[in-house]
mmCIF file of C-alpha atoms in Angstrom:
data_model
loop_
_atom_site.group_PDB
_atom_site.id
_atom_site.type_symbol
_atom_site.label_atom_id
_atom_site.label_comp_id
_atom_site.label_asym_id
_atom_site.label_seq_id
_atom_site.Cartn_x
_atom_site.Cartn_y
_atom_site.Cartn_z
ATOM 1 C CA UNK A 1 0.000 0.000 0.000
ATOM 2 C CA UNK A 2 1.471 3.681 -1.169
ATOM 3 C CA UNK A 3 1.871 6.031 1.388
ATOM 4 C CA UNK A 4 -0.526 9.128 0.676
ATOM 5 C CA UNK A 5 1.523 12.516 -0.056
ATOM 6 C CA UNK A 6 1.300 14.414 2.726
ATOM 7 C CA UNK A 7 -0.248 18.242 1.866
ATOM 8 C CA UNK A 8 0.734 20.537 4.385
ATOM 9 C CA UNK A 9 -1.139 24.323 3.458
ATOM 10 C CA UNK A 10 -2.138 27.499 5.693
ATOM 11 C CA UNK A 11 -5.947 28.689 4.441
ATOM 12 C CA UNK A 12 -4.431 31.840 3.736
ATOM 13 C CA UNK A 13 -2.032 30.791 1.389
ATOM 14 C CA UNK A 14 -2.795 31.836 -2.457
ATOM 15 C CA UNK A 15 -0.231 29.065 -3.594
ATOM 16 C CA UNK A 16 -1.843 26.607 -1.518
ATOM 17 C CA UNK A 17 -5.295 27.541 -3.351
ATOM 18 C CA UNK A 18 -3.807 26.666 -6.540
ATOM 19 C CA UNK A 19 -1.854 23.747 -5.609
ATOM 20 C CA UNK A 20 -5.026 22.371 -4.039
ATOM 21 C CA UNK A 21 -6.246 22.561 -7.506
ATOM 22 C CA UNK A 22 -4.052 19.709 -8.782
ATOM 23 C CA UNK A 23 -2.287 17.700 -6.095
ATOM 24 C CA UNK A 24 -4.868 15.058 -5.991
ATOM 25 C CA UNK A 25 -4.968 14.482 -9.094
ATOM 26 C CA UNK A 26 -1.270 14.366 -9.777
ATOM 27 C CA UNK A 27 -0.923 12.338 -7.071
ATOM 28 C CA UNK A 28 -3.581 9.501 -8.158
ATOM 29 C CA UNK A 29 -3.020 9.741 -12.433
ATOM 30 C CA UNK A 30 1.282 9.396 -11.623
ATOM 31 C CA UNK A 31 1.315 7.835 -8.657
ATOM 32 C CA UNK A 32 -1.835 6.053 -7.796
ATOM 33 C CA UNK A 33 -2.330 7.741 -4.434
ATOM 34 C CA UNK A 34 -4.261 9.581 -1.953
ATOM 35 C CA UNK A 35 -3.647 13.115 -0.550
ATOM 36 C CA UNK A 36 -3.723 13.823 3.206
ATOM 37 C CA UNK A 37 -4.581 17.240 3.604
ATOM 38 C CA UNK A 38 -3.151 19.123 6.718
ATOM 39 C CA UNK A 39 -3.897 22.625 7.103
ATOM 40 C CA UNK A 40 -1.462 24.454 9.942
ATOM 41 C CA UNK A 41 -0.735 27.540 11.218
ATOM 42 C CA UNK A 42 2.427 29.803 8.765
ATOM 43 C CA UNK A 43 2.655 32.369 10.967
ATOM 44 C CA UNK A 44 3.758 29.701 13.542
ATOM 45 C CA UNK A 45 5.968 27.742 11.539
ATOM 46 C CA UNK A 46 7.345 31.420 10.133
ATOM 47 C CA UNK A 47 8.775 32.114 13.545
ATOM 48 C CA UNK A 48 11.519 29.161 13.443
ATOM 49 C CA UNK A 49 12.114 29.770 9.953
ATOM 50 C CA UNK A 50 12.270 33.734 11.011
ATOM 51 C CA UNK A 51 9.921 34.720 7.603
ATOM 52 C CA UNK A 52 7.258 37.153 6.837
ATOM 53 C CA UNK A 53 4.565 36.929 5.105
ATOM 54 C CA UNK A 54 4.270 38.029 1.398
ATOM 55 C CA UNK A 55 2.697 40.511 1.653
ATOM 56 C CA UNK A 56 4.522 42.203 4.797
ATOM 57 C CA UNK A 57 7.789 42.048 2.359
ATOM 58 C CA UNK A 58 8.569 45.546 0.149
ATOM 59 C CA UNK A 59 8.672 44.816 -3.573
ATOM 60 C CA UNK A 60 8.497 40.887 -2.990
ATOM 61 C CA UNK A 61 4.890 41.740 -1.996
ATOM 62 C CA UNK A 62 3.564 43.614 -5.068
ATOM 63 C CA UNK A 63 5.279 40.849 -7.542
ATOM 64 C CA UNK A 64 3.336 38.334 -5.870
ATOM 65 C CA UNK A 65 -0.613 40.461 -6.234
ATOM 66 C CA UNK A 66 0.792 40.283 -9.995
ATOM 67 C CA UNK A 67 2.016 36.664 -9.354
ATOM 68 C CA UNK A 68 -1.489 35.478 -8.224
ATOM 69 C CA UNK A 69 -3.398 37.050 -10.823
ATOM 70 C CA UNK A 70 -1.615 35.387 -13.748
ATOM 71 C CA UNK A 71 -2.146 31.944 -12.166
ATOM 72 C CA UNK A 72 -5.515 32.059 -11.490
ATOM 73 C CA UNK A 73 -5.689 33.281 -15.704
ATOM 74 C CA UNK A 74 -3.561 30.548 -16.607
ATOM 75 C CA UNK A 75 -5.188 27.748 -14.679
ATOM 76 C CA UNK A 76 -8.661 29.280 -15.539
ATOM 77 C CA UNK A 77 -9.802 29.047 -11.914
ATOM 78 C CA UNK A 78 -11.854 31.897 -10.545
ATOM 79 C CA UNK A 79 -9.366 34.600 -8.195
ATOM 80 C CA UNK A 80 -9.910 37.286 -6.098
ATOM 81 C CA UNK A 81 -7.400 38.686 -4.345
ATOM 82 C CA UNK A 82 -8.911 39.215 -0.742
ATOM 83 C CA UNK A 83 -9.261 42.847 0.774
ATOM 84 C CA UNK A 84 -9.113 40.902 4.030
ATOM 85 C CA UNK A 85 -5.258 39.460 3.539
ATOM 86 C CA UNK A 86 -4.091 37.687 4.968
ATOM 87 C CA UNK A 87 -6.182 36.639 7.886
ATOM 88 C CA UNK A 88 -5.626 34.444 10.727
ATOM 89 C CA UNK A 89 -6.994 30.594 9.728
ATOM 90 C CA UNK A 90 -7.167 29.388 12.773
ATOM 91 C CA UNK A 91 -10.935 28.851 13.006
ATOM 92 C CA UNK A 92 -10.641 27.483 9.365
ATOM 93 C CA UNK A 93 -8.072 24.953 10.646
ATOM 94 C CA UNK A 94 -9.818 23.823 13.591
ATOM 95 C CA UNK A 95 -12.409 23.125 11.767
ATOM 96 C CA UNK A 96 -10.989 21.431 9.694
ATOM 97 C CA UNK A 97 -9.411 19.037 11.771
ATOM 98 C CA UNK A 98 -12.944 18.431 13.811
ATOM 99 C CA UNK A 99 -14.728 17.416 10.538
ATOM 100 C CA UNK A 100 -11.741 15.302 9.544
ATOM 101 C CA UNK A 101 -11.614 13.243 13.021
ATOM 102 C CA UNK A 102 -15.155 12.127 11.728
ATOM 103 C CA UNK A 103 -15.240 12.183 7.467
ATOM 104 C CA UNK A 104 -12.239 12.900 5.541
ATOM 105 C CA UNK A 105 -14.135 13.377 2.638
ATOM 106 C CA UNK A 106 -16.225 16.094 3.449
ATOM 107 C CA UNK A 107 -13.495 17.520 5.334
ATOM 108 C CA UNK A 108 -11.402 17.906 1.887
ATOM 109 C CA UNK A 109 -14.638 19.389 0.240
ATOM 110 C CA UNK A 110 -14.964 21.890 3.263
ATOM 111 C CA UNK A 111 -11.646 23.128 2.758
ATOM 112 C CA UNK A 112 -12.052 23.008 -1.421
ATOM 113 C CA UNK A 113 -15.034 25.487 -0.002
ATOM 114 C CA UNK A 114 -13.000 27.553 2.237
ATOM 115 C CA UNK A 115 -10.770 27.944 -0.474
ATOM 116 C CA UNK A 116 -13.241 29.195 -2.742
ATOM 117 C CA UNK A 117 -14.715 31.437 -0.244
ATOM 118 C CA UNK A 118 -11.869 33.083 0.516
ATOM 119 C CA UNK A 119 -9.615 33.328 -3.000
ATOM 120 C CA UNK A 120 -12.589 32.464 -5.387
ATOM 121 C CA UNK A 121 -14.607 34.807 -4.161
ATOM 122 C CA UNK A 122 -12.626 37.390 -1.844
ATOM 123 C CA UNK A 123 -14.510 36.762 1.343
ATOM 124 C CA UNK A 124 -12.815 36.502 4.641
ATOM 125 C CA UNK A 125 -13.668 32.898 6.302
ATOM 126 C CA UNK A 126 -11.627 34.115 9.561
ATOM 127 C CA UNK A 127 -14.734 34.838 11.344
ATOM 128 C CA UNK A 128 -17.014 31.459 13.030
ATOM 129 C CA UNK A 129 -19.806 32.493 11.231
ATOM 130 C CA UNK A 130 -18.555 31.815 7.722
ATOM 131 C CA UNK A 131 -17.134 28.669 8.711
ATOM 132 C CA UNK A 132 -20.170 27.640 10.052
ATOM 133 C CA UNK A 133 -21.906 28.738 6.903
ATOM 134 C CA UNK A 134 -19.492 26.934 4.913
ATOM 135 C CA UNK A 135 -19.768 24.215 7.185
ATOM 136 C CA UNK A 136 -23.641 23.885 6.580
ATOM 137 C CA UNK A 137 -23.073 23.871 2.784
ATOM 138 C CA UNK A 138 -21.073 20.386 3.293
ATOM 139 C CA UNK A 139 -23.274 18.865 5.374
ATOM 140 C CA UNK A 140 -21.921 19.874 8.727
ATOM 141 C CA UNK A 141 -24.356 21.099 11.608
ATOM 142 C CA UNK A 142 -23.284 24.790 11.498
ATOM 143 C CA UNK A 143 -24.606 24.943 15.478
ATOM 144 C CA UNK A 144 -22.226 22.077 16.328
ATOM 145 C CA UNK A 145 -19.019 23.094 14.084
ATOM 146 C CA UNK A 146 -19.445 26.685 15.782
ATOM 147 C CA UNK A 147 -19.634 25.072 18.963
ATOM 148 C CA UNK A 148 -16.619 22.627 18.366
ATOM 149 C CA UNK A 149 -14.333 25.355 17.140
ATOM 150 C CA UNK A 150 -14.421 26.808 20.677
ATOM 151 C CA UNK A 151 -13.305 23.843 22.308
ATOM 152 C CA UNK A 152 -10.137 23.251 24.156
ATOM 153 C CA UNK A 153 -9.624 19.717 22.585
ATOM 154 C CA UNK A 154 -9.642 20.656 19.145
ATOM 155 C CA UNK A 155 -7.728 23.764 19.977
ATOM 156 C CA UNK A 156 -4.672 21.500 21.575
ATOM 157 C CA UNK A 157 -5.303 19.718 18.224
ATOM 158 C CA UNK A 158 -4.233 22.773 15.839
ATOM 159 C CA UNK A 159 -1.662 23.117 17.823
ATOM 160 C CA UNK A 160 -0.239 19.376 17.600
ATOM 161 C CA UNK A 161 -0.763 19.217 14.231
ATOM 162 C CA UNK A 162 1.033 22.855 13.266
ATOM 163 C CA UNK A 163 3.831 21.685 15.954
ATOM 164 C CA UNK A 164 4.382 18.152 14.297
ATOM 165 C CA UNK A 165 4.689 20.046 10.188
ATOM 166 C CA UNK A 166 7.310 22.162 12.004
ATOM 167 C CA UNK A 167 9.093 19.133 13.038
ATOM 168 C CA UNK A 168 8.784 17.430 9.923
ATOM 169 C CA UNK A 169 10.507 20.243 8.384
ATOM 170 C CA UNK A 170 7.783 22.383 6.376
ATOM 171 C CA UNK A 171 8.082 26.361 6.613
ATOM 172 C CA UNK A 172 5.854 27.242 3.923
ATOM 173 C CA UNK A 173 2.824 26.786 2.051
ATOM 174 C CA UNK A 174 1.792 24.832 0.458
ATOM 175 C CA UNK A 175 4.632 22.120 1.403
ATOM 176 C CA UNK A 176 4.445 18.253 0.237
ATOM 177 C CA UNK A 177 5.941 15.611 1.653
ATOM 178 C CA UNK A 178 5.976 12.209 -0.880
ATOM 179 C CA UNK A 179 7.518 9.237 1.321
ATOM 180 C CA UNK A 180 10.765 11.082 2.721
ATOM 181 C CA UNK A 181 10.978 13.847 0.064
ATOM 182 C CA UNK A 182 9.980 17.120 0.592
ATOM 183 C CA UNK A 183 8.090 19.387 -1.647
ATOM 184 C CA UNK A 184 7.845 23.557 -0.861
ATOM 185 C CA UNK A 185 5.887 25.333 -3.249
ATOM 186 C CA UNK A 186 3.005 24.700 -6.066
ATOM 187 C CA UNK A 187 6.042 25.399 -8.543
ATOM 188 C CA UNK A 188 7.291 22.033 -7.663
ATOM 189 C CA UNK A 189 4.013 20.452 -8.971
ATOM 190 C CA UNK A 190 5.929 19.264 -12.275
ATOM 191 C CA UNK A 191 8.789 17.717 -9.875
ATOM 192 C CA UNK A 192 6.307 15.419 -7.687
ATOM 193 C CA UNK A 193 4.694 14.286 -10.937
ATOM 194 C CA UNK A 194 8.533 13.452 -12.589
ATOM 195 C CA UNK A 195 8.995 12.115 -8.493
ATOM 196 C CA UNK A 196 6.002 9.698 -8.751
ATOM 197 C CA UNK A 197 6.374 8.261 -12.795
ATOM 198 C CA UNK A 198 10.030 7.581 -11.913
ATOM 199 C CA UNK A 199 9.966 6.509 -8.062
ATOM 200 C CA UNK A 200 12.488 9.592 -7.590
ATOM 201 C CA UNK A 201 16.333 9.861 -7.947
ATOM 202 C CA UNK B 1 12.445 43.236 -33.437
ATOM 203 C CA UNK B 2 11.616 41.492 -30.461
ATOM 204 C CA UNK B 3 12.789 42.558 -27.199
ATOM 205 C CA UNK B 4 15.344 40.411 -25.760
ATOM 206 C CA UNK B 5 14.576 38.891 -22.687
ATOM 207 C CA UNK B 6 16.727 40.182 -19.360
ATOM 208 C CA UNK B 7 17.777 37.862 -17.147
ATOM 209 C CA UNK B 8 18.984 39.140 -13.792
ATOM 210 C CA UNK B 9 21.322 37.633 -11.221
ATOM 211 C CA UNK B 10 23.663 36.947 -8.794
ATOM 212 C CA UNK B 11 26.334 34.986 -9.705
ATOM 213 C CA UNK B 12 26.196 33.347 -6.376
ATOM 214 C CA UNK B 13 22.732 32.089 -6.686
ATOM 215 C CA UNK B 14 22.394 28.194 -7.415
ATOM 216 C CA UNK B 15 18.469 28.429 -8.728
ATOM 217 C CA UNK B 16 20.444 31.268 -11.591
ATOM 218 C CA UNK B 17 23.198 28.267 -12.119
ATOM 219 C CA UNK B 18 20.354 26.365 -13.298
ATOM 220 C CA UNK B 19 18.423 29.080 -14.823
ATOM 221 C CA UNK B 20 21.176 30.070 -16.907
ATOM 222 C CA UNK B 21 21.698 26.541 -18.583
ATOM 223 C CA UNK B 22 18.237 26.718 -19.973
ATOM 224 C CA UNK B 23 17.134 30.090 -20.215
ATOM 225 C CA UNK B 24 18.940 30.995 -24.045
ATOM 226 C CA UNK B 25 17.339 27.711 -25.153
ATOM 227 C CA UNK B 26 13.819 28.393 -24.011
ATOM 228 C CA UNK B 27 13.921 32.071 -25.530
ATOM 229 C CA UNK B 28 14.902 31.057 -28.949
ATOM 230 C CA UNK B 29 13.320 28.337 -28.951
ATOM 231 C CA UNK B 30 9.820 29.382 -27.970
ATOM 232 C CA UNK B 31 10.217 33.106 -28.791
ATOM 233 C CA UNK B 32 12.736 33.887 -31.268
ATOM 234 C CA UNK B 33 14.305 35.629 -28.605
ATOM 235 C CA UNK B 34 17.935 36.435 -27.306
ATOM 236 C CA UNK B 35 18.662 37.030 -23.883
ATOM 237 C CA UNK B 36 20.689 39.787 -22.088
ATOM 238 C CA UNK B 37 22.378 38.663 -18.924
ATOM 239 C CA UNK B 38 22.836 41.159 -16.458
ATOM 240 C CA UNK B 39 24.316 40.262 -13.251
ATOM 241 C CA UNK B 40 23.740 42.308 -10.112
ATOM 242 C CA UNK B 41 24.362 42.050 -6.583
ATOM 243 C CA UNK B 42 21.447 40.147 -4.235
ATOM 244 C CA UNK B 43 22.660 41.099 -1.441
ATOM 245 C CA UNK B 44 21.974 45.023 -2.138
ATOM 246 C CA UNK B 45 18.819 44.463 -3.445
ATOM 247 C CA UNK B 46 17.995 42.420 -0.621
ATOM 248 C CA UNK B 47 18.453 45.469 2.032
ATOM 249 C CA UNK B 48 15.292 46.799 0.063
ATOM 250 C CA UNK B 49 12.936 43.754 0.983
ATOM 251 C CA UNK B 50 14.410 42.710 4.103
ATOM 252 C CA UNK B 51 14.865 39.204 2.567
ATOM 253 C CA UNK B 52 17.930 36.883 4.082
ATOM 254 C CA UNK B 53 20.245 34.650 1.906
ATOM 255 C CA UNK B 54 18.187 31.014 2.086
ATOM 256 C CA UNK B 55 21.388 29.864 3.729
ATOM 257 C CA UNK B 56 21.103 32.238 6.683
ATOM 258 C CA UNK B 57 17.661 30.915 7.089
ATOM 259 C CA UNK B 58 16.431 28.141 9.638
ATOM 260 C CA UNK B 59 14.822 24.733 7.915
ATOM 261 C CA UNK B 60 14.425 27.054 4.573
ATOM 262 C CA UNK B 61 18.293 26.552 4.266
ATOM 263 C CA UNK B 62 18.452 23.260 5.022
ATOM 264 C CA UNK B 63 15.752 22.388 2.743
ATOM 265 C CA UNK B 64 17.024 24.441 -0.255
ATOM 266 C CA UNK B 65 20.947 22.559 0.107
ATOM 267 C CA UNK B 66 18.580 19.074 -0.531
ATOM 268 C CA UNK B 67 16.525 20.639 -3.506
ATOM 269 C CA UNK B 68 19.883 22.054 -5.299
ATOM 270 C CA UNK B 69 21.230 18.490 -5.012
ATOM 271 C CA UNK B 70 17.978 17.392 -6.267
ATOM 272 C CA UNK B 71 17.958 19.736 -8.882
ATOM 273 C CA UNK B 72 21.053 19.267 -10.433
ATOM 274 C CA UNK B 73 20.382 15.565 -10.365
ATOM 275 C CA UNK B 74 17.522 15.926 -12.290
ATOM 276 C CA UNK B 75 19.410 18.203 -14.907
ATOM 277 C CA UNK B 76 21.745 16.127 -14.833
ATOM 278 C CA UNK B 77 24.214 18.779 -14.536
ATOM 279 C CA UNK B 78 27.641 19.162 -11.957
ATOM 280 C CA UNK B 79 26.599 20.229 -8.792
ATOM 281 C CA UNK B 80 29.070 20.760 -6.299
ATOM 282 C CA UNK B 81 27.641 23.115 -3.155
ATOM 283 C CA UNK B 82 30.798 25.350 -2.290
ATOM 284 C CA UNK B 83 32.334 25.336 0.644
ATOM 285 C CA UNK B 84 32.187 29.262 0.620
ATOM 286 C CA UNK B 85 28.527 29.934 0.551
ATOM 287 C CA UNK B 86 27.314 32.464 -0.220
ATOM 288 C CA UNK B 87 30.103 34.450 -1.055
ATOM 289 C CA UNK B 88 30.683 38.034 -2.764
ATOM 290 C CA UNK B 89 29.604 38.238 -6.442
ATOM 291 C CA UNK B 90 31.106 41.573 -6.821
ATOM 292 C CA UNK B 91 34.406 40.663 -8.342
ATOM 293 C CA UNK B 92 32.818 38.322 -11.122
ATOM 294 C CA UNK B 93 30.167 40.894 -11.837
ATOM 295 C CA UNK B 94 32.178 44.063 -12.340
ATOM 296 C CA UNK B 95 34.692 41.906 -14.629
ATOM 297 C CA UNK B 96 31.584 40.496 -16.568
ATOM 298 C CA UNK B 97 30.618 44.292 -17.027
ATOM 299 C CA UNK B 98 34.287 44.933 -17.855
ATOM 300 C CA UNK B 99 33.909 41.987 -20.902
ATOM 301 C CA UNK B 100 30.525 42.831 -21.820
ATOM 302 C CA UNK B 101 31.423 46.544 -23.190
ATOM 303 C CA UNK B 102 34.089 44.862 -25.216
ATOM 304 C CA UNK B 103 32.088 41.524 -26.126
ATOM 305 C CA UNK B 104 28.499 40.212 -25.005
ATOM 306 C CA UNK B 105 29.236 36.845 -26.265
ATOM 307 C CA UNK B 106 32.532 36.605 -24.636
ATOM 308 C CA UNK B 107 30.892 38.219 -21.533
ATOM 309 C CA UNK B 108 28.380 35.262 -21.784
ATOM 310 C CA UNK B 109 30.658 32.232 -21.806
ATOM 311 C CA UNK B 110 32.958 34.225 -18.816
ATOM 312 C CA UNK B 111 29.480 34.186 -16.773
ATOM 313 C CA UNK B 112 29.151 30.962 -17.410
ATOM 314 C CA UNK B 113 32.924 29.715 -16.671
ATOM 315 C CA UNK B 114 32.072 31.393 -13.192
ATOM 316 C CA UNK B 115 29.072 29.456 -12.695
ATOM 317 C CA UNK B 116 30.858 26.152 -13.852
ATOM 318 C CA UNK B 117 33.969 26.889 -11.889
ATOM 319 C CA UNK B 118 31.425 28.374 -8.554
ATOM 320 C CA UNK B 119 28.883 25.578 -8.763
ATOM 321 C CA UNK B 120 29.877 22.662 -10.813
ATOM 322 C CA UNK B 121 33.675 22.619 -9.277
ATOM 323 C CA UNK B 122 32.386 23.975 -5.562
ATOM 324 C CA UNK B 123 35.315 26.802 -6.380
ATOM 325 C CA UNK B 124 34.873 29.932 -4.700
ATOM 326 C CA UNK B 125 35.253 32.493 -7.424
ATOM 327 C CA UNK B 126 35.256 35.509 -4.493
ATOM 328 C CA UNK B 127 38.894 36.493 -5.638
ATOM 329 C CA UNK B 128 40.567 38.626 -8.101
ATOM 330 C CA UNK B 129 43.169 35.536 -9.138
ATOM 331 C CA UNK B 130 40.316 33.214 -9.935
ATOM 332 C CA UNK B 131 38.615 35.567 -11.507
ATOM 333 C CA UNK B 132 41.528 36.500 -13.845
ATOM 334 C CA UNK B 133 41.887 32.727 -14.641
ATOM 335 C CA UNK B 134 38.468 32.032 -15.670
ATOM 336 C CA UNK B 135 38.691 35.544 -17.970
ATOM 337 C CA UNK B 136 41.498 33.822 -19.989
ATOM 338 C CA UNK B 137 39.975 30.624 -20.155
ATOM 339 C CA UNK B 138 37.790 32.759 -22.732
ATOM 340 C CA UNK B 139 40.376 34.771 -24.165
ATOM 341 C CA UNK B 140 40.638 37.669 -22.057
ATOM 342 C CA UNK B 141 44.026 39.450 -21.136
ATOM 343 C CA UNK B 142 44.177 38.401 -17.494
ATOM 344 C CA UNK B 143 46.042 40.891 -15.876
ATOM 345 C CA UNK B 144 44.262 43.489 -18.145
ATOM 346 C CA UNK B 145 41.025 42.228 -16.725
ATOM 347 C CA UNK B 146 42.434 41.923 -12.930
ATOM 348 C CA UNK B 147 43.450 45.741 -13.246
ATOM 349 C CA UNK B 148 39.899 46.872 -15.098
ATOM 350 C CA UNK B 149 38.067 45.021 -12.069
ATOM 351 C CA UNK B 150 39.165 47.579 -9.594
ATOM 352 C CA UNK B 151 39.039 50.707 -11.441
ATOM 353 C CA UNK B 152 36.573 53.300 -10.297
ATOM 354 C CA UNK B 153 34.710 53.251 -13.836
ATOM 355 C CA UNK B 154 33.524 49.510 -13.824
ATOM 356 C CA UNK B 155 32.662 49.904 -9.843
ATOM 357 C CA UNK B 156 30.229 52.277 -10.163
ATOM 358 C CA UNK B 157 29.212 50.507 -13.653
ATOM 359 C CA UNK B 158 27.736 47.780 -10.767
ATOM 360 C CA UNK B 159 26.303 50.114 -8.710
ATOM 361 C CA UNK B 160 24.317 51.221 -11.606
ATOM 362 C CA UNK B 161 23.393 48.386 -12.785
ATOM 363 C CA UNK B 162 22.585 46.784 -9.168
ATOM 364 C CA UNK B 163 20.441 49.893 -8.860
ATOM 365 C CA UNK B 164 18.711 49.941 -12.011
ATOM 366 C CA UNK B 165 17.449 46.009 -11.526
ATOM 367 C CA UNK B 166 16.087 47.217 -8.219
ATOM 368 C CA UNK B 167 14.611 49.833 -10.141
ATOM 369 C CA UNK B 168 13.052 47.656 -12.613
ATOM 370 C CA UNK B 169 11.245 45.896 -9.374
ATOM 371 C CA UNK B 170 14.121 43.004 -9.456
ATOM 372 C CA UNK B 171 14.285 41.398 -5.995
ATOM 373 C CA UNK B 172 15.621 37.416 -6.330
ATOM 374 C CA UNK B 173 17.755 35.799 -8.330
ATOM 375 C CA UNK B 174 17.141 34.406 -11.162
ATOM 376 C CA UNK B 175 14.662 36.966 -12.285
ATOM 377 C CA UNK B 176 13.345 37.674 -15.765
ATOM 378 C CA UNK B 177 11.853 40.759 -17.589
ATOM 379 C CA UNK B 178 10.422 39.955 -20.817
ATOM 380 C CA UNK B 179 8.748 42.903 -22.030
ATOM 381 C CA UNK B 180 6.994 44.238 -19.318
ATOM 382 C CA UNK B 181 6.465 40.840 -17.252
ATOM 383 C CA UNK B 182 8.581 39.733 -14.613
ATOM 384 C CA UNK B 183 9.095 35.942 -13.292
ATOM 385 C CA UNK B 184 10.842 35.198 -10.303
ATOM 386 C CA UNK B 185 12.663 32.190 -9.972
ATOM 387 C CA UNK B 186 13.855 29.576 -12.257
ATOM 388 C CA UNK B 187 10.443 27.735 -11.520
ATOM 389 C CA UNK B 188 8.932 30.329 -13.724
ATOM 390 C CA UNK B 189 10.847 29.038 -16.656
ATOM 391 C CA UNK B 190 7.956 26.620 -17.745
ATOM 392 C CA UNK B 191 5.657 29.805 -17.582
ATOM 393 C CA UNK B 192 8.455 32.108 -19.632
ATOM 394 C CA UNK B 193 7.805 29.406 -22.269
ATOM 395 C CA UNK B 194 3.942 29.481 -22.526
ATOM 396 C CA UNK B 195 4.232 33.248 -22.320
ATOM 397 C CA UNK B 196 6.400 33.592 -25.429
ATOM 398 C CA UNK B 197 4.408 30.716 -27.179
ATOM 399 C CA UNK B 198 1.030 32.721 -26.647
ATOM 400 C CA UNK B 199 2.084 35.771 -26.322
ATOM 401 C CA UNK B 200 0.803 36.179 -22.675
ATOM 402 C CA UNK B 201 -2.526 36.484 -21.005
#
């Protein structure tokens, strides 16, 4: 049995919304496996790595806006760049990771939809009430995922899980990790493909 | 008459080593283009976005020595990481300013003799002597070329040019200008093709 490729991605990455595009289906056409899909926290993992956010960084910053735009033409996916960015996706990522312990599947398609909330369409899903909304449109009792994203347990949760990508090495988003290899960046979507086909080198 | 494309960098940046082995290819190939190499130094433009070399950086650094290893691997082209790294450009880039005003192809091949000599041998080439060599390796007068290097003309000729690819919003290495676009990185290089193939979007 194939290990699934490991797809480590902050909700307020723009990368990560286009890499999200594609990994799974890289993953299963070349190498006949499944994604795992692990949202943590950058900002946390930026602090060993001592980095700043895009946007924070003169010059760097503005590239990127430009950057973001001519993906989102070139993949034909639908983009807009956020007034609200970036935002803190920590109620994003908890919720996540409460759906998950209970459907994987619909946890996926809730964060396909936070995606698509927040880069598709611009909104801000830092706030419990769009989650929950989001939440709803999955499948999820918004009343319960509200009332789960407040809770201690899946709070110590976010924090494992953003604690054990930072020991696995990952400092950026999005950030794969295929058996022992590690991936940074949806520019190294053509390598994991070559990676898989060949069984690496 | 199509614009040639400018390629910007450092000559102590490995992801322009591998830029630079591909980069004429893709131009002509795709665009009917040439390409103007103009070196500058990273670490000046680099006070301007408070960026870091990736080898000063925590985990980043550490991941980055794997992926040039990887990298070259897959090229299938020498890769030896220096034992001085990163080390001042300034010494090849005011002598490749030095040959260009005399020769752009010469100035070429000497740029890529450095890189060769810097990353295929692990060689620092940090030092006027080394320098020289690698000058009359491709016909250059060495000790013309070791005196040129530290006259007051071809300094500022760097500062110039350092300043003028800050100017033109250049803050990595390799970075590319054609026309008005820019693409950072040499994991832009698959998008510099499509761009010249459609002529953008």
């Amino acid at each position: 049995m194939l290990k699934p490729i490991v797809f480590y991605f902050d909700f307020s990455s723009p990368y990560a919304y286009f890499a999200a595009d594609k990994i799974d289906h890289v993953a299963m056409e070349f190498g006949g496996r499944e994604v795992e899909w692990r949202p943590f926290l950058l900002g946390v993992a930026m602090k060993t790595t001592q980095n700043q956010p895009l946007m924070h960084q003169p010059v760097k910053g503005e590239y990127s806006v430009q950057d973001w735009d001519r993906m989102a033409r070139f993949m034909k996916i639908p983009w807009t760049l956020p007034s609200k960015f970036p935002i803190a996706s920590i109620v994003a990522a908890r919720a996540y990771y409460w759906i998950y312990d209970t459907d994987r599947i619909v946890a996926k398609e809730f964060a396909r939809q936070c995606f698509a909330t927040y880069f598709g369409e611009g909104r801000s899903i830092a706030d419990v009430d769009t989650i929950g909304k989001i939440g709803s449109r999955v499948g999820i009792d918004s009343a319960e995922l509200k009332k789960a994203i407040v809770e201690e347990r899946i709070k110590e949760r976010l924090k494992t899980e953003t604690q054990e990508a930072i020991d696995a090495g990952v400092f950026g988003s999005p950030f794969f990790i295929v058996d022992d290899a590690k991936f940074w960046g949806s520019d190294r979507i053509w390598m994991i493909k070559r990676w898989l086909k060949t069984g690496g080198w």
